[in-house]
mmCIF file of C-alpha atoms in Angstrom:
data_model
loop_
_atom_site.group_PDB
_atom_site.id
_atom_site.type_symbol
_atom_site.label_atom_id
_atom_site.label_comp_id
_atom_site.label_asym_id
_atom_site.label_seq_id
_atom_site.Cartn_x
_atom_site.Cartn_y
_atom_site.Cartn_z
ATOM 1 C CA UNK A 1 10.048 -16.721 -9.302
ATOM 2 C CA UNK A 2 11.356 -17.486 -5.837
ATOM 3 C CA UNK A 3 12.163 -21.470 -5.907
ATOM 4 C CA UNK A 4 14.722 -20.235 -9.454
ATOM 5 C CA UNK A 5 15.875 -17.252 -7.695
ATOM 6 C CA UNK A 6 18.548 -18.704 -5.470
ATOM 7 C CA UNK A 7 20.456 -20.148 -8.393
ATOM 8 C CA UNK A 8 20.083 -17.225 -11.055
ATOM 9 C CA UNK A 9 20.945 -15.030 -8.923
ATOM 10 C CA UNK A 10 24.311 -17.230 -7.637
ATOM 11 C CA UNK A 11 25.153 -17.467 -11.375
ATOM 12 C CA UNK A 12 24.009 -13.669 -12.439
ATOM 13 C CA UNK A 13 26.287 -12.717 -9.086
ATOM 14 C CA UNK A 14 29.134 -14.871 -9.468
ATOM 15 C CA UNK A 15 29.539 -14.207 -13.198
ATOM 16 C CA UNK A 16 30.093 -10.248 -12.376
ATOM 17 C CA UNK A 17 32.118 -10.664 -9.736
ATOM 18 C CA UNK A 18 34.363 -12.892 -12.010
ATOM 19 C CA UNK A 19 35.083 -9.776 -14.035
ATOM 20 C CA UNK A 20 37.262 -8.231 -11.464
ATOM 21 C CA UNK A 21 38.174 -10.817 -8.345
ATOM 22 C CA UNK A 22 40.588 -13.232 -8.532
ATOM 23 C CA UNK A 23 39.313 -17.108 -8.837
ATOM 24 C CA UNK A 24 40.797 -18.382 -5.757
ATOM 25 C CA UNK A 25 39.570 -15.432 -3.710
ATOM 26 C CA UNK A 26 35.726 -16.498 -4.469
ATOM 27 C CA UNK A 27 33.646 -18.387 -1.876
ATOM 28 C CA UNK A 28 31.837 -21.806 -3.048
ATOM 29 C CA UNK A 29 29.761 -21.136 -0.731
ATOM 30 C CA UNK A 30 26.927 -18.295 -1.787
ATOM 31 C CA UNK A 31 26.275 -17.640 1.794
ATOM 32 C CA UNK A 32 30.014 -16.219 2.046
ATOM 33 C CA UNK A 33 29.868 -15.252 -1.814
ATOM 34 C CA UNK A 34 27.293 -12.335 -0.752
ATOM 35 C CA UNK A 35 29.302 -11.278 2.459
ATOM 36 C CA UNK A 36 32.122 -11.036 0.206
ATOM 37 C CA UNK A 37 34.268 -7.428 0.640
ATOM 38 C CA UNK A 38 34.202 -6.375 -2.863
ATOM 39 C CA UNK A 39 35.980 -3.231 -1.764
ATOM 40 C CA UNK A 40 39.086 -4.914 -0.767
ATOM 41 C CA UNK A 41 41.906 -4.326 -3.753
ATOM 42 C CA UNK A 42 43.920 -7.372 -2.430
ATOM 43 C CA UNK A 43 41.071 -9.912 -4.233
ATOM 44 C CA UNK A 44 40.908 -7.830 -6.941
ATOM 45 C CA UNK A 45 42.335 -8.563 -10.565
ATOM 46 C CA UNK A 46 45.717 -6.976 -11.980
ATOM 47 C CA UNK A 47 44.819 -3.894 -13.976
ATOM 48 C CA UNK A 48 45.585 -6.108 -17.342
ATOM 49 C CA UNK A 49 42.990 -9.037 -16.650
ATOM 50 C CA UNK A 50 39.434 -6.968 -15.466
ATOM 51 C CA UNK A 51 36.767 -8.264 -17.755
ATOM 52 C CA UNK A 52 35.289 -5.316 -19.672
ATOM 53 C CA UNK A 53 33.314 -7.947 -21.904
ATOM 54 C CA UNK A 54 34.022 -8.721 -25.492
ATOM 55 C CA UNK A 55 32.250 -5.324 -27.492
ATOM 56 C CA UNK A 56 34.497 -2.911 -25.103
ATOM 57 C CA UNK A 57 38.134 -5.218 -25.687
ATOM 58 C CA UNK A 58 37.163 -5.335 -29.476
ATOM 59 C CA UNK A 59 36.822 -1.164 -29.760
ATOM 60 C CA UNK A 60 39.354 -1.001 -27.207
ATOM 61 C CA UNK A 61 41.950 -2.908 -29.765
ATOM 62 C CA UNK A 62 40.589 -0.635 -32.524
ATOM 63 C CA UNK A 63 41.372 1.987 -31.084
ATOM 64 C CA UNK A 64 44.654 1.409 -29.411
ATOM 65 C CA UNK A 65 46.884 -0.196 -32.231
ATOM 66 C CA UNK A 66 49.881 1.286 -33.861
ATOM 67 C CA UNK A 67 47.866 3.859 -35.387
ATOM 68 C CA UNK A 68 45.484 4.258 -32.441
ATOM 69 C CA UNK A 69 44.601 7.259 -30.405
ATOM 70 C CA UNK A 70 44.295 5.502 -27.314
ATOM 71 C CA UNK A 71 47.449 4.989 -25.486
ATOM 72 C CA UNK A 72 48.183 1.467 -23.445
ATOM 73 C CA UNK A 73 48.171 3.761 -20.216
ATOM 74 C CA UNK A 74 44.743 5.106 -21.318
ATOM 75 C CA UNK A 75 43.514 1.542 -22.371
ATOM 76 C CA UNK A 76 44.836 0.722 -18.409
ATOM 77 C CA UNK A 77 43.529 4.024 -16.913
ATOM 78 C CA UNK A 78 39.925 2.997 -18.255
ATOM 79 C CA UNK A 79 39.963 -0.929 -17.388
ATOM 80 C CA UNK A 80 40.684 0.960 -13.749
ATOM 81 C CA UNK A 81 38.058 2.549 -13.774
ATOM 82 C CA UNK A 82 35.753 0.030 -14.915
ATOM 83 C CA UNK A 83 37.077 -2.028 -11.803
ATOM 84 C CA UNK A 84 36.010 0.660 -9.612
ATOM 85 C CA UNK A 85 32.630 0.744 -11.341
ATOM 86 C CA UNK A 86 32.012 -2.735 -10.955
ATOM 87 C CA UNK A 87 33.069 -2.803 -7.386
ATOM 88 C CA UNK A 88 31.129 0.136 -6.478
ATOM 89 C CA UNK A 89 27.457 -1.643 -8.419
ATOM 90 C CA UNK A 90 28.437 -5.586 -6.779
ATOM 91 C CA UNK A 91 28.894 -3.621 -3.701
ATOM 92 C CA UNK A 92 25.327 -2.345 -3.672
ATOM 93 C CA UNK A 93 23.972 -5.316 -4.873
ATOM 94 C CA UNK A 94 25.074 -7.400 -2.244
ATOM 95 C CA UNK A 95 24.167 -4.836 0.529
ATOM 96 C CA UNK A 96 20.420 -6.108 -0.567
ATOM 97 C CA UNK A 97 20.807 -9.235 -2.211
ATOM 98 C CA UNK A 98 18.081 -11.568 -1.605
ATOM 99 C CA UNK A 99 20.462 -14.783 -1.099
ATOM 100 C CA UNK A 100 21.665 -13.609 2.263
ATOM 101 C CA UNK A 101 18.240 -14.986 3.452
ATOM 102 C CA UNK A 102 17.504 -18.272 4.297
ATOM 103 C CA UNK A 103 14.175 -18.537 3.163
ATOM 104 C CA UNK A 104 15.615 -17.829 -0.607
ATOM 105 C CA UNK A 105 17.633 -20.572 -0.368
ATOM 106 C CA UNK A 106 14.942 -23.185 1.069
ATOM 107 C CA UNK A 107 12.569 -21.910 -1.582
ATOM 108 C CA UNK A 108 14.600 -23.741 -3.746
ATOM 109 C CA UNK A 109 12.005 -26.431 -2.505
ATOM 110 C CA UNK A 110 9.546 -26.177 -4.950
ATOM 111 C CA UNK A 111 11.573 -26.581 -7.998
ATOM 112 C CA UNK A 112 9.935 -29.344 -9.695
ATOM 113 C CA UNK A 113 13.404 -30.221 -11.047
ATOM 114 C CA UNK A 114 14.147 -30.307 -7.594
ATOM 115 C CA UNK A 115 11.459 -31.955 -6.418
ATOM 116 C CA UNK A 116 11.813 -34.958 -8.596
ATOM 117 C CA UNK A 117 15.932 -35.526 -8.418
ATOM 118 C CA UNK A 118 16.612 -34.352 -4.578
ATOM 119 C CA UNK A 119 13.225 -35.583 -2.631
ATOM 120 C CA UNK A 120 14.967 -35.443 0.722
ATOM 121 C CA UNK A 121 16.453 -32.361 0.357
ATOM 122 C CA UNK A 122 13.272 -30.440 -0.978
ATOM 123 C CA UNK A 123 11.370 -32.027 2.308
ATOM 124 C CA UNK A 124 14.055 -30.522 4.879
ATOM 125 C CA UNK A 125 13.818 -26.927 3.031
ATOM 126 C CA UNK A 126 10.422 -27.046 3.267
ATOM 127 C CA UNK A 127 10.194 -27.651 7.034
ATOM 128 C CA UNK A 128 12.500 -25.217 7.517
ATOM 129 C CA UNK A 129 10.107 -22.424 6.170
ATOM 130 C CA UNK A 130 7.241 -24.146 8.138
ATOM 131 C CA UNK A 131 9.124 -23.505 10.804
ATOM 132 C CA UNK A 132 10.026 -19.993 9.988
ATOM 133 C CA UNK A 133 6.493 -19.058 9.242
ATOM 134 C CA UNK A 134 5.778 -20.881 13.061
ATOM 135 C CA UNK A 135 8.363 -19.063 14.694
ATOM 136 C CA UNK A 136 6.762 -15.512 12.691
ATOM 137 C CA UNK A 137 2.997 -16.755 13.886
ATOM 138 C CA UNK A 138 2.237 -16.545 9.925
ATOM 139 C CA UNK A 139 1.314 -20.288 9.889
ATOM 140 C CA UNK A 140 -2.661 -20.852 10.875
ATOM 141 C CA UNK A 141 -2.687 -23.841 13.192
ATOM 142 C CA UNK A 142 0.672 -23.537 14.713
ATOM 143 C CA UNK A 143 2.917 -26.658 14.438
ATOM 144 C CA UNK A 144 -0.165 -29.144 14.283
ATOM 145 C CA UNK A 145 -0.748 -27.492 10.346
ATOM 146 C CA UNK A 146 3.151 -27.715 9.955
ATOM 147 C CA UNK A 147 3.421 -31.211 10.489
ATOM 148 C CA UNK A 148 0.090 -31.901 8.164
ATOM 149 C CA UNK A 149 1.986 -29.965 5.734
ATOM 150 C CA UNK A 150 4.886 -31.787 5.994
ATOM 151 C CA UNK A 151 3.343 -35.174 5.664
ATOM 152 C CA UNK A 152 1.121 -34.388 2.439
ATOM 153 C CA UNK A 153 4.612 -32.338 0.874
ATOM 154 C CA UNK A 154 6.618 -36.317 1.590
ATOM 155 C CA UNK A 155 3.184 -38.350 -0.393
ATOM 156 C CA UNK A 156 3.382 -35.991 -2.905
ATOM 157 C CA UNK A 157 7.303 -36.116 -3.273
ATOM 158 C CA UNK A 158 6.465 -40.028 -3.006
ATOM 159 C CA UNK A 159 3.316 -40.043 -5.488
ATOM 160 C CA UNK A 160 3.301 -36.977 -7.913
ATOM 161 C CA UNK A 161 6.948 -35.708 -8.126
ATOM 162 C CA UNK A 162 8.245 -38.993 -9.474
ATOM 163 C CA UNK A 163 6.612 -38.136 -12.866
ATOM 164 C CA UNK A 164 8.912 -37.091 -15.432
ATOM 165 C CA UNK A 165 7.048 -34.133 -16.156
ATOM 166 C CA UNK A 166 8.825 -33.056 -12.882
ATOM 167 C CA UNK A 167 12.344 -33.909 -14.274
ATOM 168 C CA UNK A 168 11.569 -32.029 -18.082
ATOM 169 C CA UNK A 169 9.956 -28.736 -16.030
ATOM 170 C CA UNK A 170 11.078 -25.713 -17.750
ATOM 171 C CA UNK A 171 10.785 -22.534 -16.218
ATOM 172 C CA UNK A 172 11.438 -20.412 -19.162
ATOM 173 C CA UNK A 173 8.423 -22.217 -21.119
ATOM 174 C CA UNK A 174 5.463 -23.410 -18.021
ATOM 175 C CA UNK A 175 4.991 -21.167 -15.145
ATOM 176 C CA UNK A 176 5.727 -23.033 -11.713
ATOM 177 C CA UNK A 177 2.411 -22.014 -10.032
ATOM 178 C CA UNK A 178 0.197 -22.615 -12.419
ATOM 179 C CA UNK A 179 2.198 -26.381 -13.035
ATOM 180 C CA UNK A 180 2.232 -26.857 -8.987
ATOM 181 C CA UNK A 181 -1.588 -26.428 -8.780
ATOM 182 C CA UNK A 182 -2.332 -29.082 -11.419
ATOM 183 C CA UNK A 183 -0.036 -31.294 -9.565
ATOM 184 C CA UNK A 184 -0.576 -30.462 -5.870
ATOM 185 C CA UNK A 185 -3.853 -28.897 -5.582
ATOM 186 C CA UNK A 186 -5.630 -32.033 -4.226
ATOM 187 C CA UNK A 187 -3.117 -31.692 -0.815
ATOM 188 C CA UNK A 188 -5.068 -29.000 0.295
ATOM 189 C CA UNK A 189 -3.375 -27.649 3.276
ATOM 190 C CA UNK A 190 0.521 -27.944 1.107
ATOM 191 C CA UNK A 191 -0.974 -25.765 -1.521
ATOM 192 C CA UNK A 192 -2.222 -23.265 0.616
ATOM 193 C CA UNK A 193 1.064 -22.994 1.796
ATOM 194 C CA UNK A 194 2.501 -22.910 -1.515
ATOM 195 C CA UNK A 195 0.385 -20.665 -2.634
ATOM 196 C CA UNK A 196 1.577 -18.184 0.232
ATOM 197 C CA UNK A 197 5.782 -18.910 -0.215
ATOM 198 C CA UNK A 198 5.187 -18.190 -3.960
ATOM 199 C CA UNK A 199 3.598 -15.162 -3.163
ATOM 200 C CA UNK A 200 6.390 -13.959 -0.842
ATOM 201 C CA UNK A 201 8.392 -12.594 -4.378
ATOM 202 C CA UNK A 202 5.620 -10.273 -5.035
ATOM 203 C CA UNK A 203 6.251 -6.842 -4.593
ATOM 204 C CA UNK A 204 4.043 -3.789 -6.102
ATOM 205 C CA UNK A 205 4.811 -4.346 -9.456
ATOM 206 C CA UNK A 206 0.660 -5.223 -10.251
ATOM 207 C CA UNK A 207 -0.800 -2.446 -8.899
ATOM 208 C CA UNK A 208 1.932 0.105 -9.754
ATOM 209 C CA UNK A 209 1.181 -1.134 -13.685
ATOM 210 C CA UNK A 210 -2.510 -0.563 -12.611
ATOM 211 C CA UNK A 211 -1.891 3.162 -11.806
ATOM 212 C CA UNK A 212 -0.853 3.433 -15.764
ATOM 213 C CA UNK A 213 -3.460 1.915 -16.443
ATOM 214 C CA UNK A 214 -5.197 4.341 -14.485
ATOM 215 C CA UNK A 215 -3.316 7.280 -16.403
ATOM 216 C CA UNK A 216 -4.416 6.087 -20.040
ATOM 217 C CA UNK A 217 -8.300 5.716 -19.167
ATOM 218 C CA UNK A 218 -8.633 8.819 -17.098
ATOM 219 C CA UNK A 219 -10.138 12.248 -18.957
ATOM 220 C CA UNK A 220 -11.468 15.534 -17.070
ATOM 221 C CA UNK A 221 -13.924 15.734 -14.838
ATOM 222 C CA UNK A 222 -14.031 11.729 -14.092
ATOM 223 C CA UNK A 223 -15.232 10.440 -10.801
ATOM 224 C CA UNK A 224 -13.792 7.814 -8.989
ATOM 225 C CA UNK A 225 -16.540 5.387 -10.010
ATOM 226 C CA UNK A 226 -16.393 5.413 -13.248
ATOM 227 C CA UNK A 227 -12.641 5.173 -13.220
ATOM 228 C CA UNK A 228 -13.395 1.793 -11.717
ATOM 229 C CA UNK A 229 -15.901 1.201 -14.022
ATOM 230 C CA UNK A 230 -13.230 1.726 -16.457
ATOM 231 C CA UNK A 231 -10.097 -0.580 -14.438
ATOM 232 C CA UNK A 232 -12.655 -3.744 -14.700
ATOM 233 C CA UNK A 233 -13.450 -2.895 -17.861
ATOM 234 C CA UNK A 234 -10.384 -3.391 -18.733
ATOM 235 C CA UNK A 235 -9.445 -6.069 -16.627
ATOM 236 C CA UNK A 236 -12.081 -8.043 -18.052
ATOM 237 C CA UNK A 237 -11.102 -7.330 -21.609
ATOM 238 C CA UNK A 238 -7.135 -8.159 -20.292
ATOM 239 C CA UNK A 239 -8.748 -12.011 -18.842
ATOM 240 C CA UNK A 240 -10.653 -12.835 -21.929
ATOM 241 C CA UNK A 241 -7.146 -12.147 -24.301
ATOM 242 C CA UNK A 242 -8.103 -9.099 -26.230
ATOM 243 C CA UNK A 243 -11.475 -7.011 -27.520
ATOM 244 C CA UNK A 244 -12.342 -9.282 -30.551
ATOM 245 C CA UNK A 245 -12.228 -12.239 -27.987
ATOM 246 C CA UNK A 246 -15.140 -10.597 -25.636
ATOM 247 C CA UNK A 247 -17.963 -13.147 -25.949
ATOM 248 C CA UNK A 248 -20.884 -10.901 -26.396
ATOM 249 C CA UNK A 249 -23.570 -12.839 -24.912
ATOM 250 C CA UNK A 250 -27.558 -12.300 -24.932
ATOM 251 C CA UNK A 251 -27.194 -10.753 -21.711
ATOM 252 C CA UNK A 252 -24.416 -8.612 -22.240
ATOM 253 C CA UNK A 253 -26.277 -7.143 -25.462
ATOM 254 C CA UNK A 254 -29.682 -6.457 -23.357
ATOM 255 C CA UNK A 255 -27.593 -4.962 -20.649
ATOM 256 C CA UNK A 256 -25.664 -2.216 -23.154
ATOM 257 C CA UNK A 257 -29.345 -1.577 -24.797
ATOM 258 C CA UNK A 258 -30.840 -0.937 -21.316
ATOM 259 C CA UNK A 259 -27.662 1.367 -20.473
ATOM 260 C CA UNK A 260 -29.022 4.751 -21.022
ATOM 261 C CA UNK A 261 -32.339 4.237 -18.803
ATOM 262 C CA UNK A 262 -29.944 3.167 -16.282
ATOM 263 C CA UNK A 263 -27.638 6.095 -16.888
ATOM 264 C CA UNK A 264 -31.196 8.553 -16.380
ATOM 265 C CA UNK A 265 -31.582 6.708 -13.257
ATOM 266 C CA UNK A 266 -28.366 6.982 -12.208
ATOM 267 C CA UNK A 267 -28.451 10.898 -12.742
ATOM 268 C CA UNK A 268 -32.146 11.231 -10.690
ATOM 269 C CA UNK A 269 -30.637 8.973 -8.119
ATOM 270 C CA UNK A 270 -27.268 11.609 -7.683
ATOM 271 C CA UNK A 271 -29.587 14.346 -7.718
ATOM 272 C CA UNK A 272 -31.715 13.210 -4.640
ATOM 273 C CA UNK A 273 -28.464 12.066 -3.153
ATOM 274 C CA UNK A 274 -27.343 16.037 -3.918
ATOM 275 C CA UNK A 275 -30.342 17.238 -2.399
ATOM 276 C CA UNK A 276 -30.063 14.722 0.772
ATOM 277 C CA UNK A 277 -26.552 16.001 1.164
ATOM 278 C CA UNK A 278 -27.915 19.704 1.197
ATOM 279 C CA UNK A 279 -30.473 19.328 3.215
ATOM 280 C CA UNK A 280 -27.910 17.816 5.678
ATOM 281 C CA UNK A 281 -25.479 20.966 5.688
ATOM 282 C CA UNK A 282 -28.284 23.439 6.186
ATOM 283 C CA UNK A 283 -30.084 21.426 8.626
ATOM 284 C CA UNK A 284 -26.371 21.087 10.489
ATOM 285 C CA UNK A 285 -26.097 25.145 9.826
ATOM 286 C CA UNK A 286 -29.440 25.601 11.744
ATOM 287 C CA UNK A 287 -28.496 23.098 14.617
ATOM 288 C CA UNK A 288 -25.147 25.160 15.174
ATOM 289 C CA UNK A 289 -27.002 28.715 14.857
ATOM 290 C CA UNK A 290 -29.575 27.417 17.400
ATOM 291 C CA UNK A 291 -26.924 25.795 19.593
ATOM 292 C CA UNK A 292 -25.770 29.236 19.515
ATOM 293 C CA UNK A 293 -28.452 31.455 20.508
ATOM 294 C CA UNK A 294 -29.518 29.481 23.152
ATOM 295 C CA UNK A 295 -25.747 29.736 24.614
ATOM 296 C CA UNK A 296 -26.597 33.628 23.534
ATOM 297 C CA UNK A 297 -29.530 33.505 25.291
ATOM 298 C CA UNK A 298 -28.067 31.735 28.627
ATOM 299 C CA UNK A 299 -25.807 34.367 29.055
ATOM 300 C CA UNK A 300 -27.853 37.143 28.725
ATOM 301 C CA UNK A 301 -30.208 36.004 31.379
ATOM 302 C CA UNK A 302 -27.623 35.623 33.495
ATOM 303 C CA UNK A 303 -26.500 38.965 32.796
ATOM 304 C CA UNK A 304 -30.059 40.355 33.576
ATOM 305 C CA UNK A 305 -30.787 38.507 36.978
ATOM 306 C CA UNK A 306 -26.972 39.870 37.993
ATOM 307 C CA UNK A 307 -28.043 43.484 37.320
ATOM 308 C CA UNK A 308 -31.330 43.314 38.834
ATOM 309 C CA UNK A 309 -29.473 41.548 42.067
ATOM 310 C CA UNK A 310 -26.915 44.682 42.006
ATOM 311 C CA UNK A 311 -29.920 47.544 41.466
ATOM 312 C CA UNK A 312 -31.959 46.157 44.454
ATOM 313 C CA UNK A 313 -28.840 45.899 46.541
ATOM 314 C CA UNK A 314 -27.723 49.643 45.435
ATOM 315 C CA UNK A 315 -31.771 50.770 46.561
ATOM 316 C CA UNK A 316 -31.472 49.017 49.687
ATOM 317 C CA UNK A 317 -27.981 51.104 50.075
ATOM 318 C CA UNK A 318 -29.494 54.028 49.452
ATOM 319 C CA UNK A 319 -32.744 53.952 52.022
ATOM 320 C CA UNK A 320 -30.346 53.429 54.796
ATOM 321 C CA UNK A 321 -28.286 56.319 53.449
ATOM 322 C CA UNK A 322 -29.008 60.037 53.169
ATOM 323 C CA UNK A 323 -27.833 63.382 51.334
ATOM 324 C CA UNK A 324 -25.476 63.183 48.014
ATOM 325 C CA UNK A 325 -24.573 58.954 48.705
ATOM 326 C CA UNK A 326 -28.595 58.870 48.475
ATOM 327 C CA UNK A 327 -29.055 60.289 45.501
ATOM 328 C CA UNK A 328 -25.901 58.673 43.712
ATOM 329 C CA UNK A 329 -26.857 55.376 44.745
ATOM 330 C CA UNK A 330 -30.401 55.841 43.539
ATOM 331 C CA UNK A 331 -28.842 57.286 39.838
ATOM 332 C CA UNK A 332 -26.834 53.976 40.024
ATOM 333 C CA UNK A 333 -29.582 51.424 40.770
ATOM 334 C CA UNK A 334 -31.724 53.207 38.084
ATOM 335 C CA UNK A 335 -28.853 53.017 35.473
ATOM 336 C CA UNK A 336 -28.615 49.094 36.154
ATOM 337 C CA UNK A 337 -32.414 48.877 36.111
ATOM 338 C CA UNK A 338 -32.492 50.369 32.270
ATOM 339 C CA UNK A 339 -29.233 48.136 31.709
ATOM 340 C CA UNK A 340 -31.580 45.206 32.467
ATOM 341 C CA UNK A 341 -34.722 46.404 31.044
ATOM 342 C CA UNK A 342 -32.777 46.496 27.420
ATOM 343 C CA UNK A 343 -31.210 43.236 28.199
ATOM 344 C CA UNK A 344 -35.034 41.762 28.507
ATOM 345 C CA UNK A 345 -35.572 43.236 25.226
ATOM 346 C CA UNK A 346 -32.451 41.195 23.448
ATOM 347 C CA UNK A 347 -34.060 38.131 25.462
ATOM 348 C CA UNK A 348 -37.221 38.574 23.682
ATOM 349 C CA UNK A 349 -35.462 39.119 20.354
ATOM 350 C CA UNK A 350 -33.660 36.185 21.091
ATOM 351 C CA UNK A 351 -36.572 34.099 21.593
ATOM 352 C CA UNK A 352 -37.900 34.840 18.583
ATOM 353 C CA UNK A 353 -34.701 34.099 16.553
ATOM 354 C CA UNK A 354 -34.663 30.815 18.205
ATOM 355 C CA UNK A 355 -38.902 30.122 17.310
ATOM 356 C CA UNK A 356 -37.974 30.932 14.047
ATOM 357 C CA UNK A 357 -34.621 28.245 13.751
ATOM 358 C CA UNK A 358 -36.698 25.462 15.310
ATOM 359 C CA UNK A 359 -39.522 26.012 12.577
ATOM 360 C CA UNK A 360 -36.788 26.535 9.418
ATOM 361 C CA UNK A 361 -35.211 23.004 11.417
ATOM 362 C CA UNK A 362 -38.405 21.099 11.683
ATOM 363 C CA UNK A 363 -39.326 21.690 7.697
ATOM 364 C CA UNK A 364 -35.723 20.385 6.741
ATOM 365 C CA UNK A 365 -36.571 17.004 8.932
#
């Protein structure tokens, strides 16, 4: 977890860069040890002294004694190229290694080992992240909760972290959250705080091993319900330690008998929900087709009063006019008329159509 990180990874880093840097050219510091330019040949070992680890030297020697059929420029050719290797892997390690943050390092904080031989330290590392989570507005209460936090973290370095169960913590054997709440959980407004620093180290890893989870339970045609069903199921079985540990209560006994009245309700429930759903599309279907006629409709009564304007206009033309003009203007205003007349008949067609969708609408309400 985060408070062991800084120094694992210093060691885990340090320990493969030995393999292929010179000593000297190797910071103290780990703040310059990740910023270090593993690329640059001028640190690097001579050809002769890269570290290839003890299995490769000892098949390496096997293989390239008097009788061997690896030659000492092979034998140098491949300790080469395991130099580029490494520099090539340390190089993209360090592009994203977690120790060029600050917040890594003052995590170191809530070692308990920590805690109980460095007191001052721990206290200054743990106001810097106060302040960091300030500065990021991540902090509720602002610098009034900081300083609250910072008083009950100094009692508790002044009460609880003198114990020697501090100075014998083992990380490989207790885990440090569960070991910090039994020691720190009655500083309310600390823990919470702790409780969000040791969180920071979380990434997806829970709910990616929940999609495979996910993956073994899932068969055809399941729904998404009882694929959660299934997850807490499972969970459950996960919390209590195993099937044969299940308690299986009075309760939990009636509530398996009762399951398949539950199940029949279950189905009649889905079915009216079907049927509710149905009855939702149609009656939408109806609202749009209704919608739509009487759009239809709008139009085709404008249509009709535009005709009828033109024919009148046309008959008025043709009593002021005489001869051929007369009698083509009087075809024209006739022709309109008709136009009209069958437009009145689509109107009352129309009308009907939409009597008929209001009726098939109000029995779906």
């Amino acid at each position: 977890m985060m408070p062991f990180l800084w120094n694992d990874l210093e060691d885990l880093i340090r320990s493969l860069l030995k393999r292929f840097i010179k000593r000297d050219a190797l910071p103290s510091s780990p703040y310059k040890l990740v910023r270090l330019d593993v690329t640059d040949q001028k640190l690097w070992l001579g050809t002769k002294d890269v570290d290839i680890g003890m299995g490769a030297a000892a098949v390496i020697k096997g293989l390239s004694g008097a009788k061997g059929r690896v030659s000492e420029l092979g034998v140098l050719q491949f300790k080469k190229e395991c130099q580029n290797a490494l520099s090539k892997i340390c190089k993209k390690a360090l592009d994203k290694c977690p120790l060029k943050y600050a917040t890594v390092h003052n995590m170191m904080c809530l070692d308990p080992r920590k805690m109980y031989s460095s007191p001052d330290e721990c206290l200054q590392k743990l106001k810097r992240l106060i302040e960091k989570f300030v500065l990021d507005k991540q902090l509720t209460g602002g610098i009034s909760s900081g300083d609250v936090i910072s008083q009950q973290f100094e009692k508790a370095l002044s009460n609880e972290a003198k114990s020697l169960e501090f100075a014998n913590f083992q990380p490989s054997v207790s885990r440090v959250d569960a070991f910090l709440s039994q020691n720190l959980s009655s500083y309310t407004d600390l823990w919470n705080f702790c409780k969000k620093l040791l969180l920071l180290s979380h990434g997806q890893a829970e709910v990616e091993r929940g999609f495979s989870i996910n993956k073994e339970v899932e068969t055809c045609n399941m729904s998404e319900e009882t694929v959660v069903i299934q997850r807490l199921i499972c969970d459950q079985v996960k919390v209590c330690g195993g099937v044969t540990k299940v308690p299986l209560t009075k309760e939990l006994i009636s509530y398996c008998a009762s399951a398949r009245s539950r199940y029949r309700a279950h189905l009649e429930e889905e079915k009216k929900k079907r049927e509710t759903e149905e009855n939702s599309k149609k009656r939408k279907y109806v609202e749009e087709d209704l919608k739509e006629l009487k759009q239809k409709k709008k139009s085709i009564r404008e249509i009709c009063i535009s005709l009828e304007n033109d024919a009148d206009r046309m008959a008025e033309q043709a009593e002021s006019s005489g001869g051929s003009k007369m009698a083509t203007l009087i075809t024209e205003s006739n022709s309109l008329r008709r136009r009209a007349k069958d437009k009145h008949k689509e109107l009352i067609e129309l009308d009907a159509e939409i009597e008929n969708k209001i009726v098939e609408l109000t029995k779906l309400s």
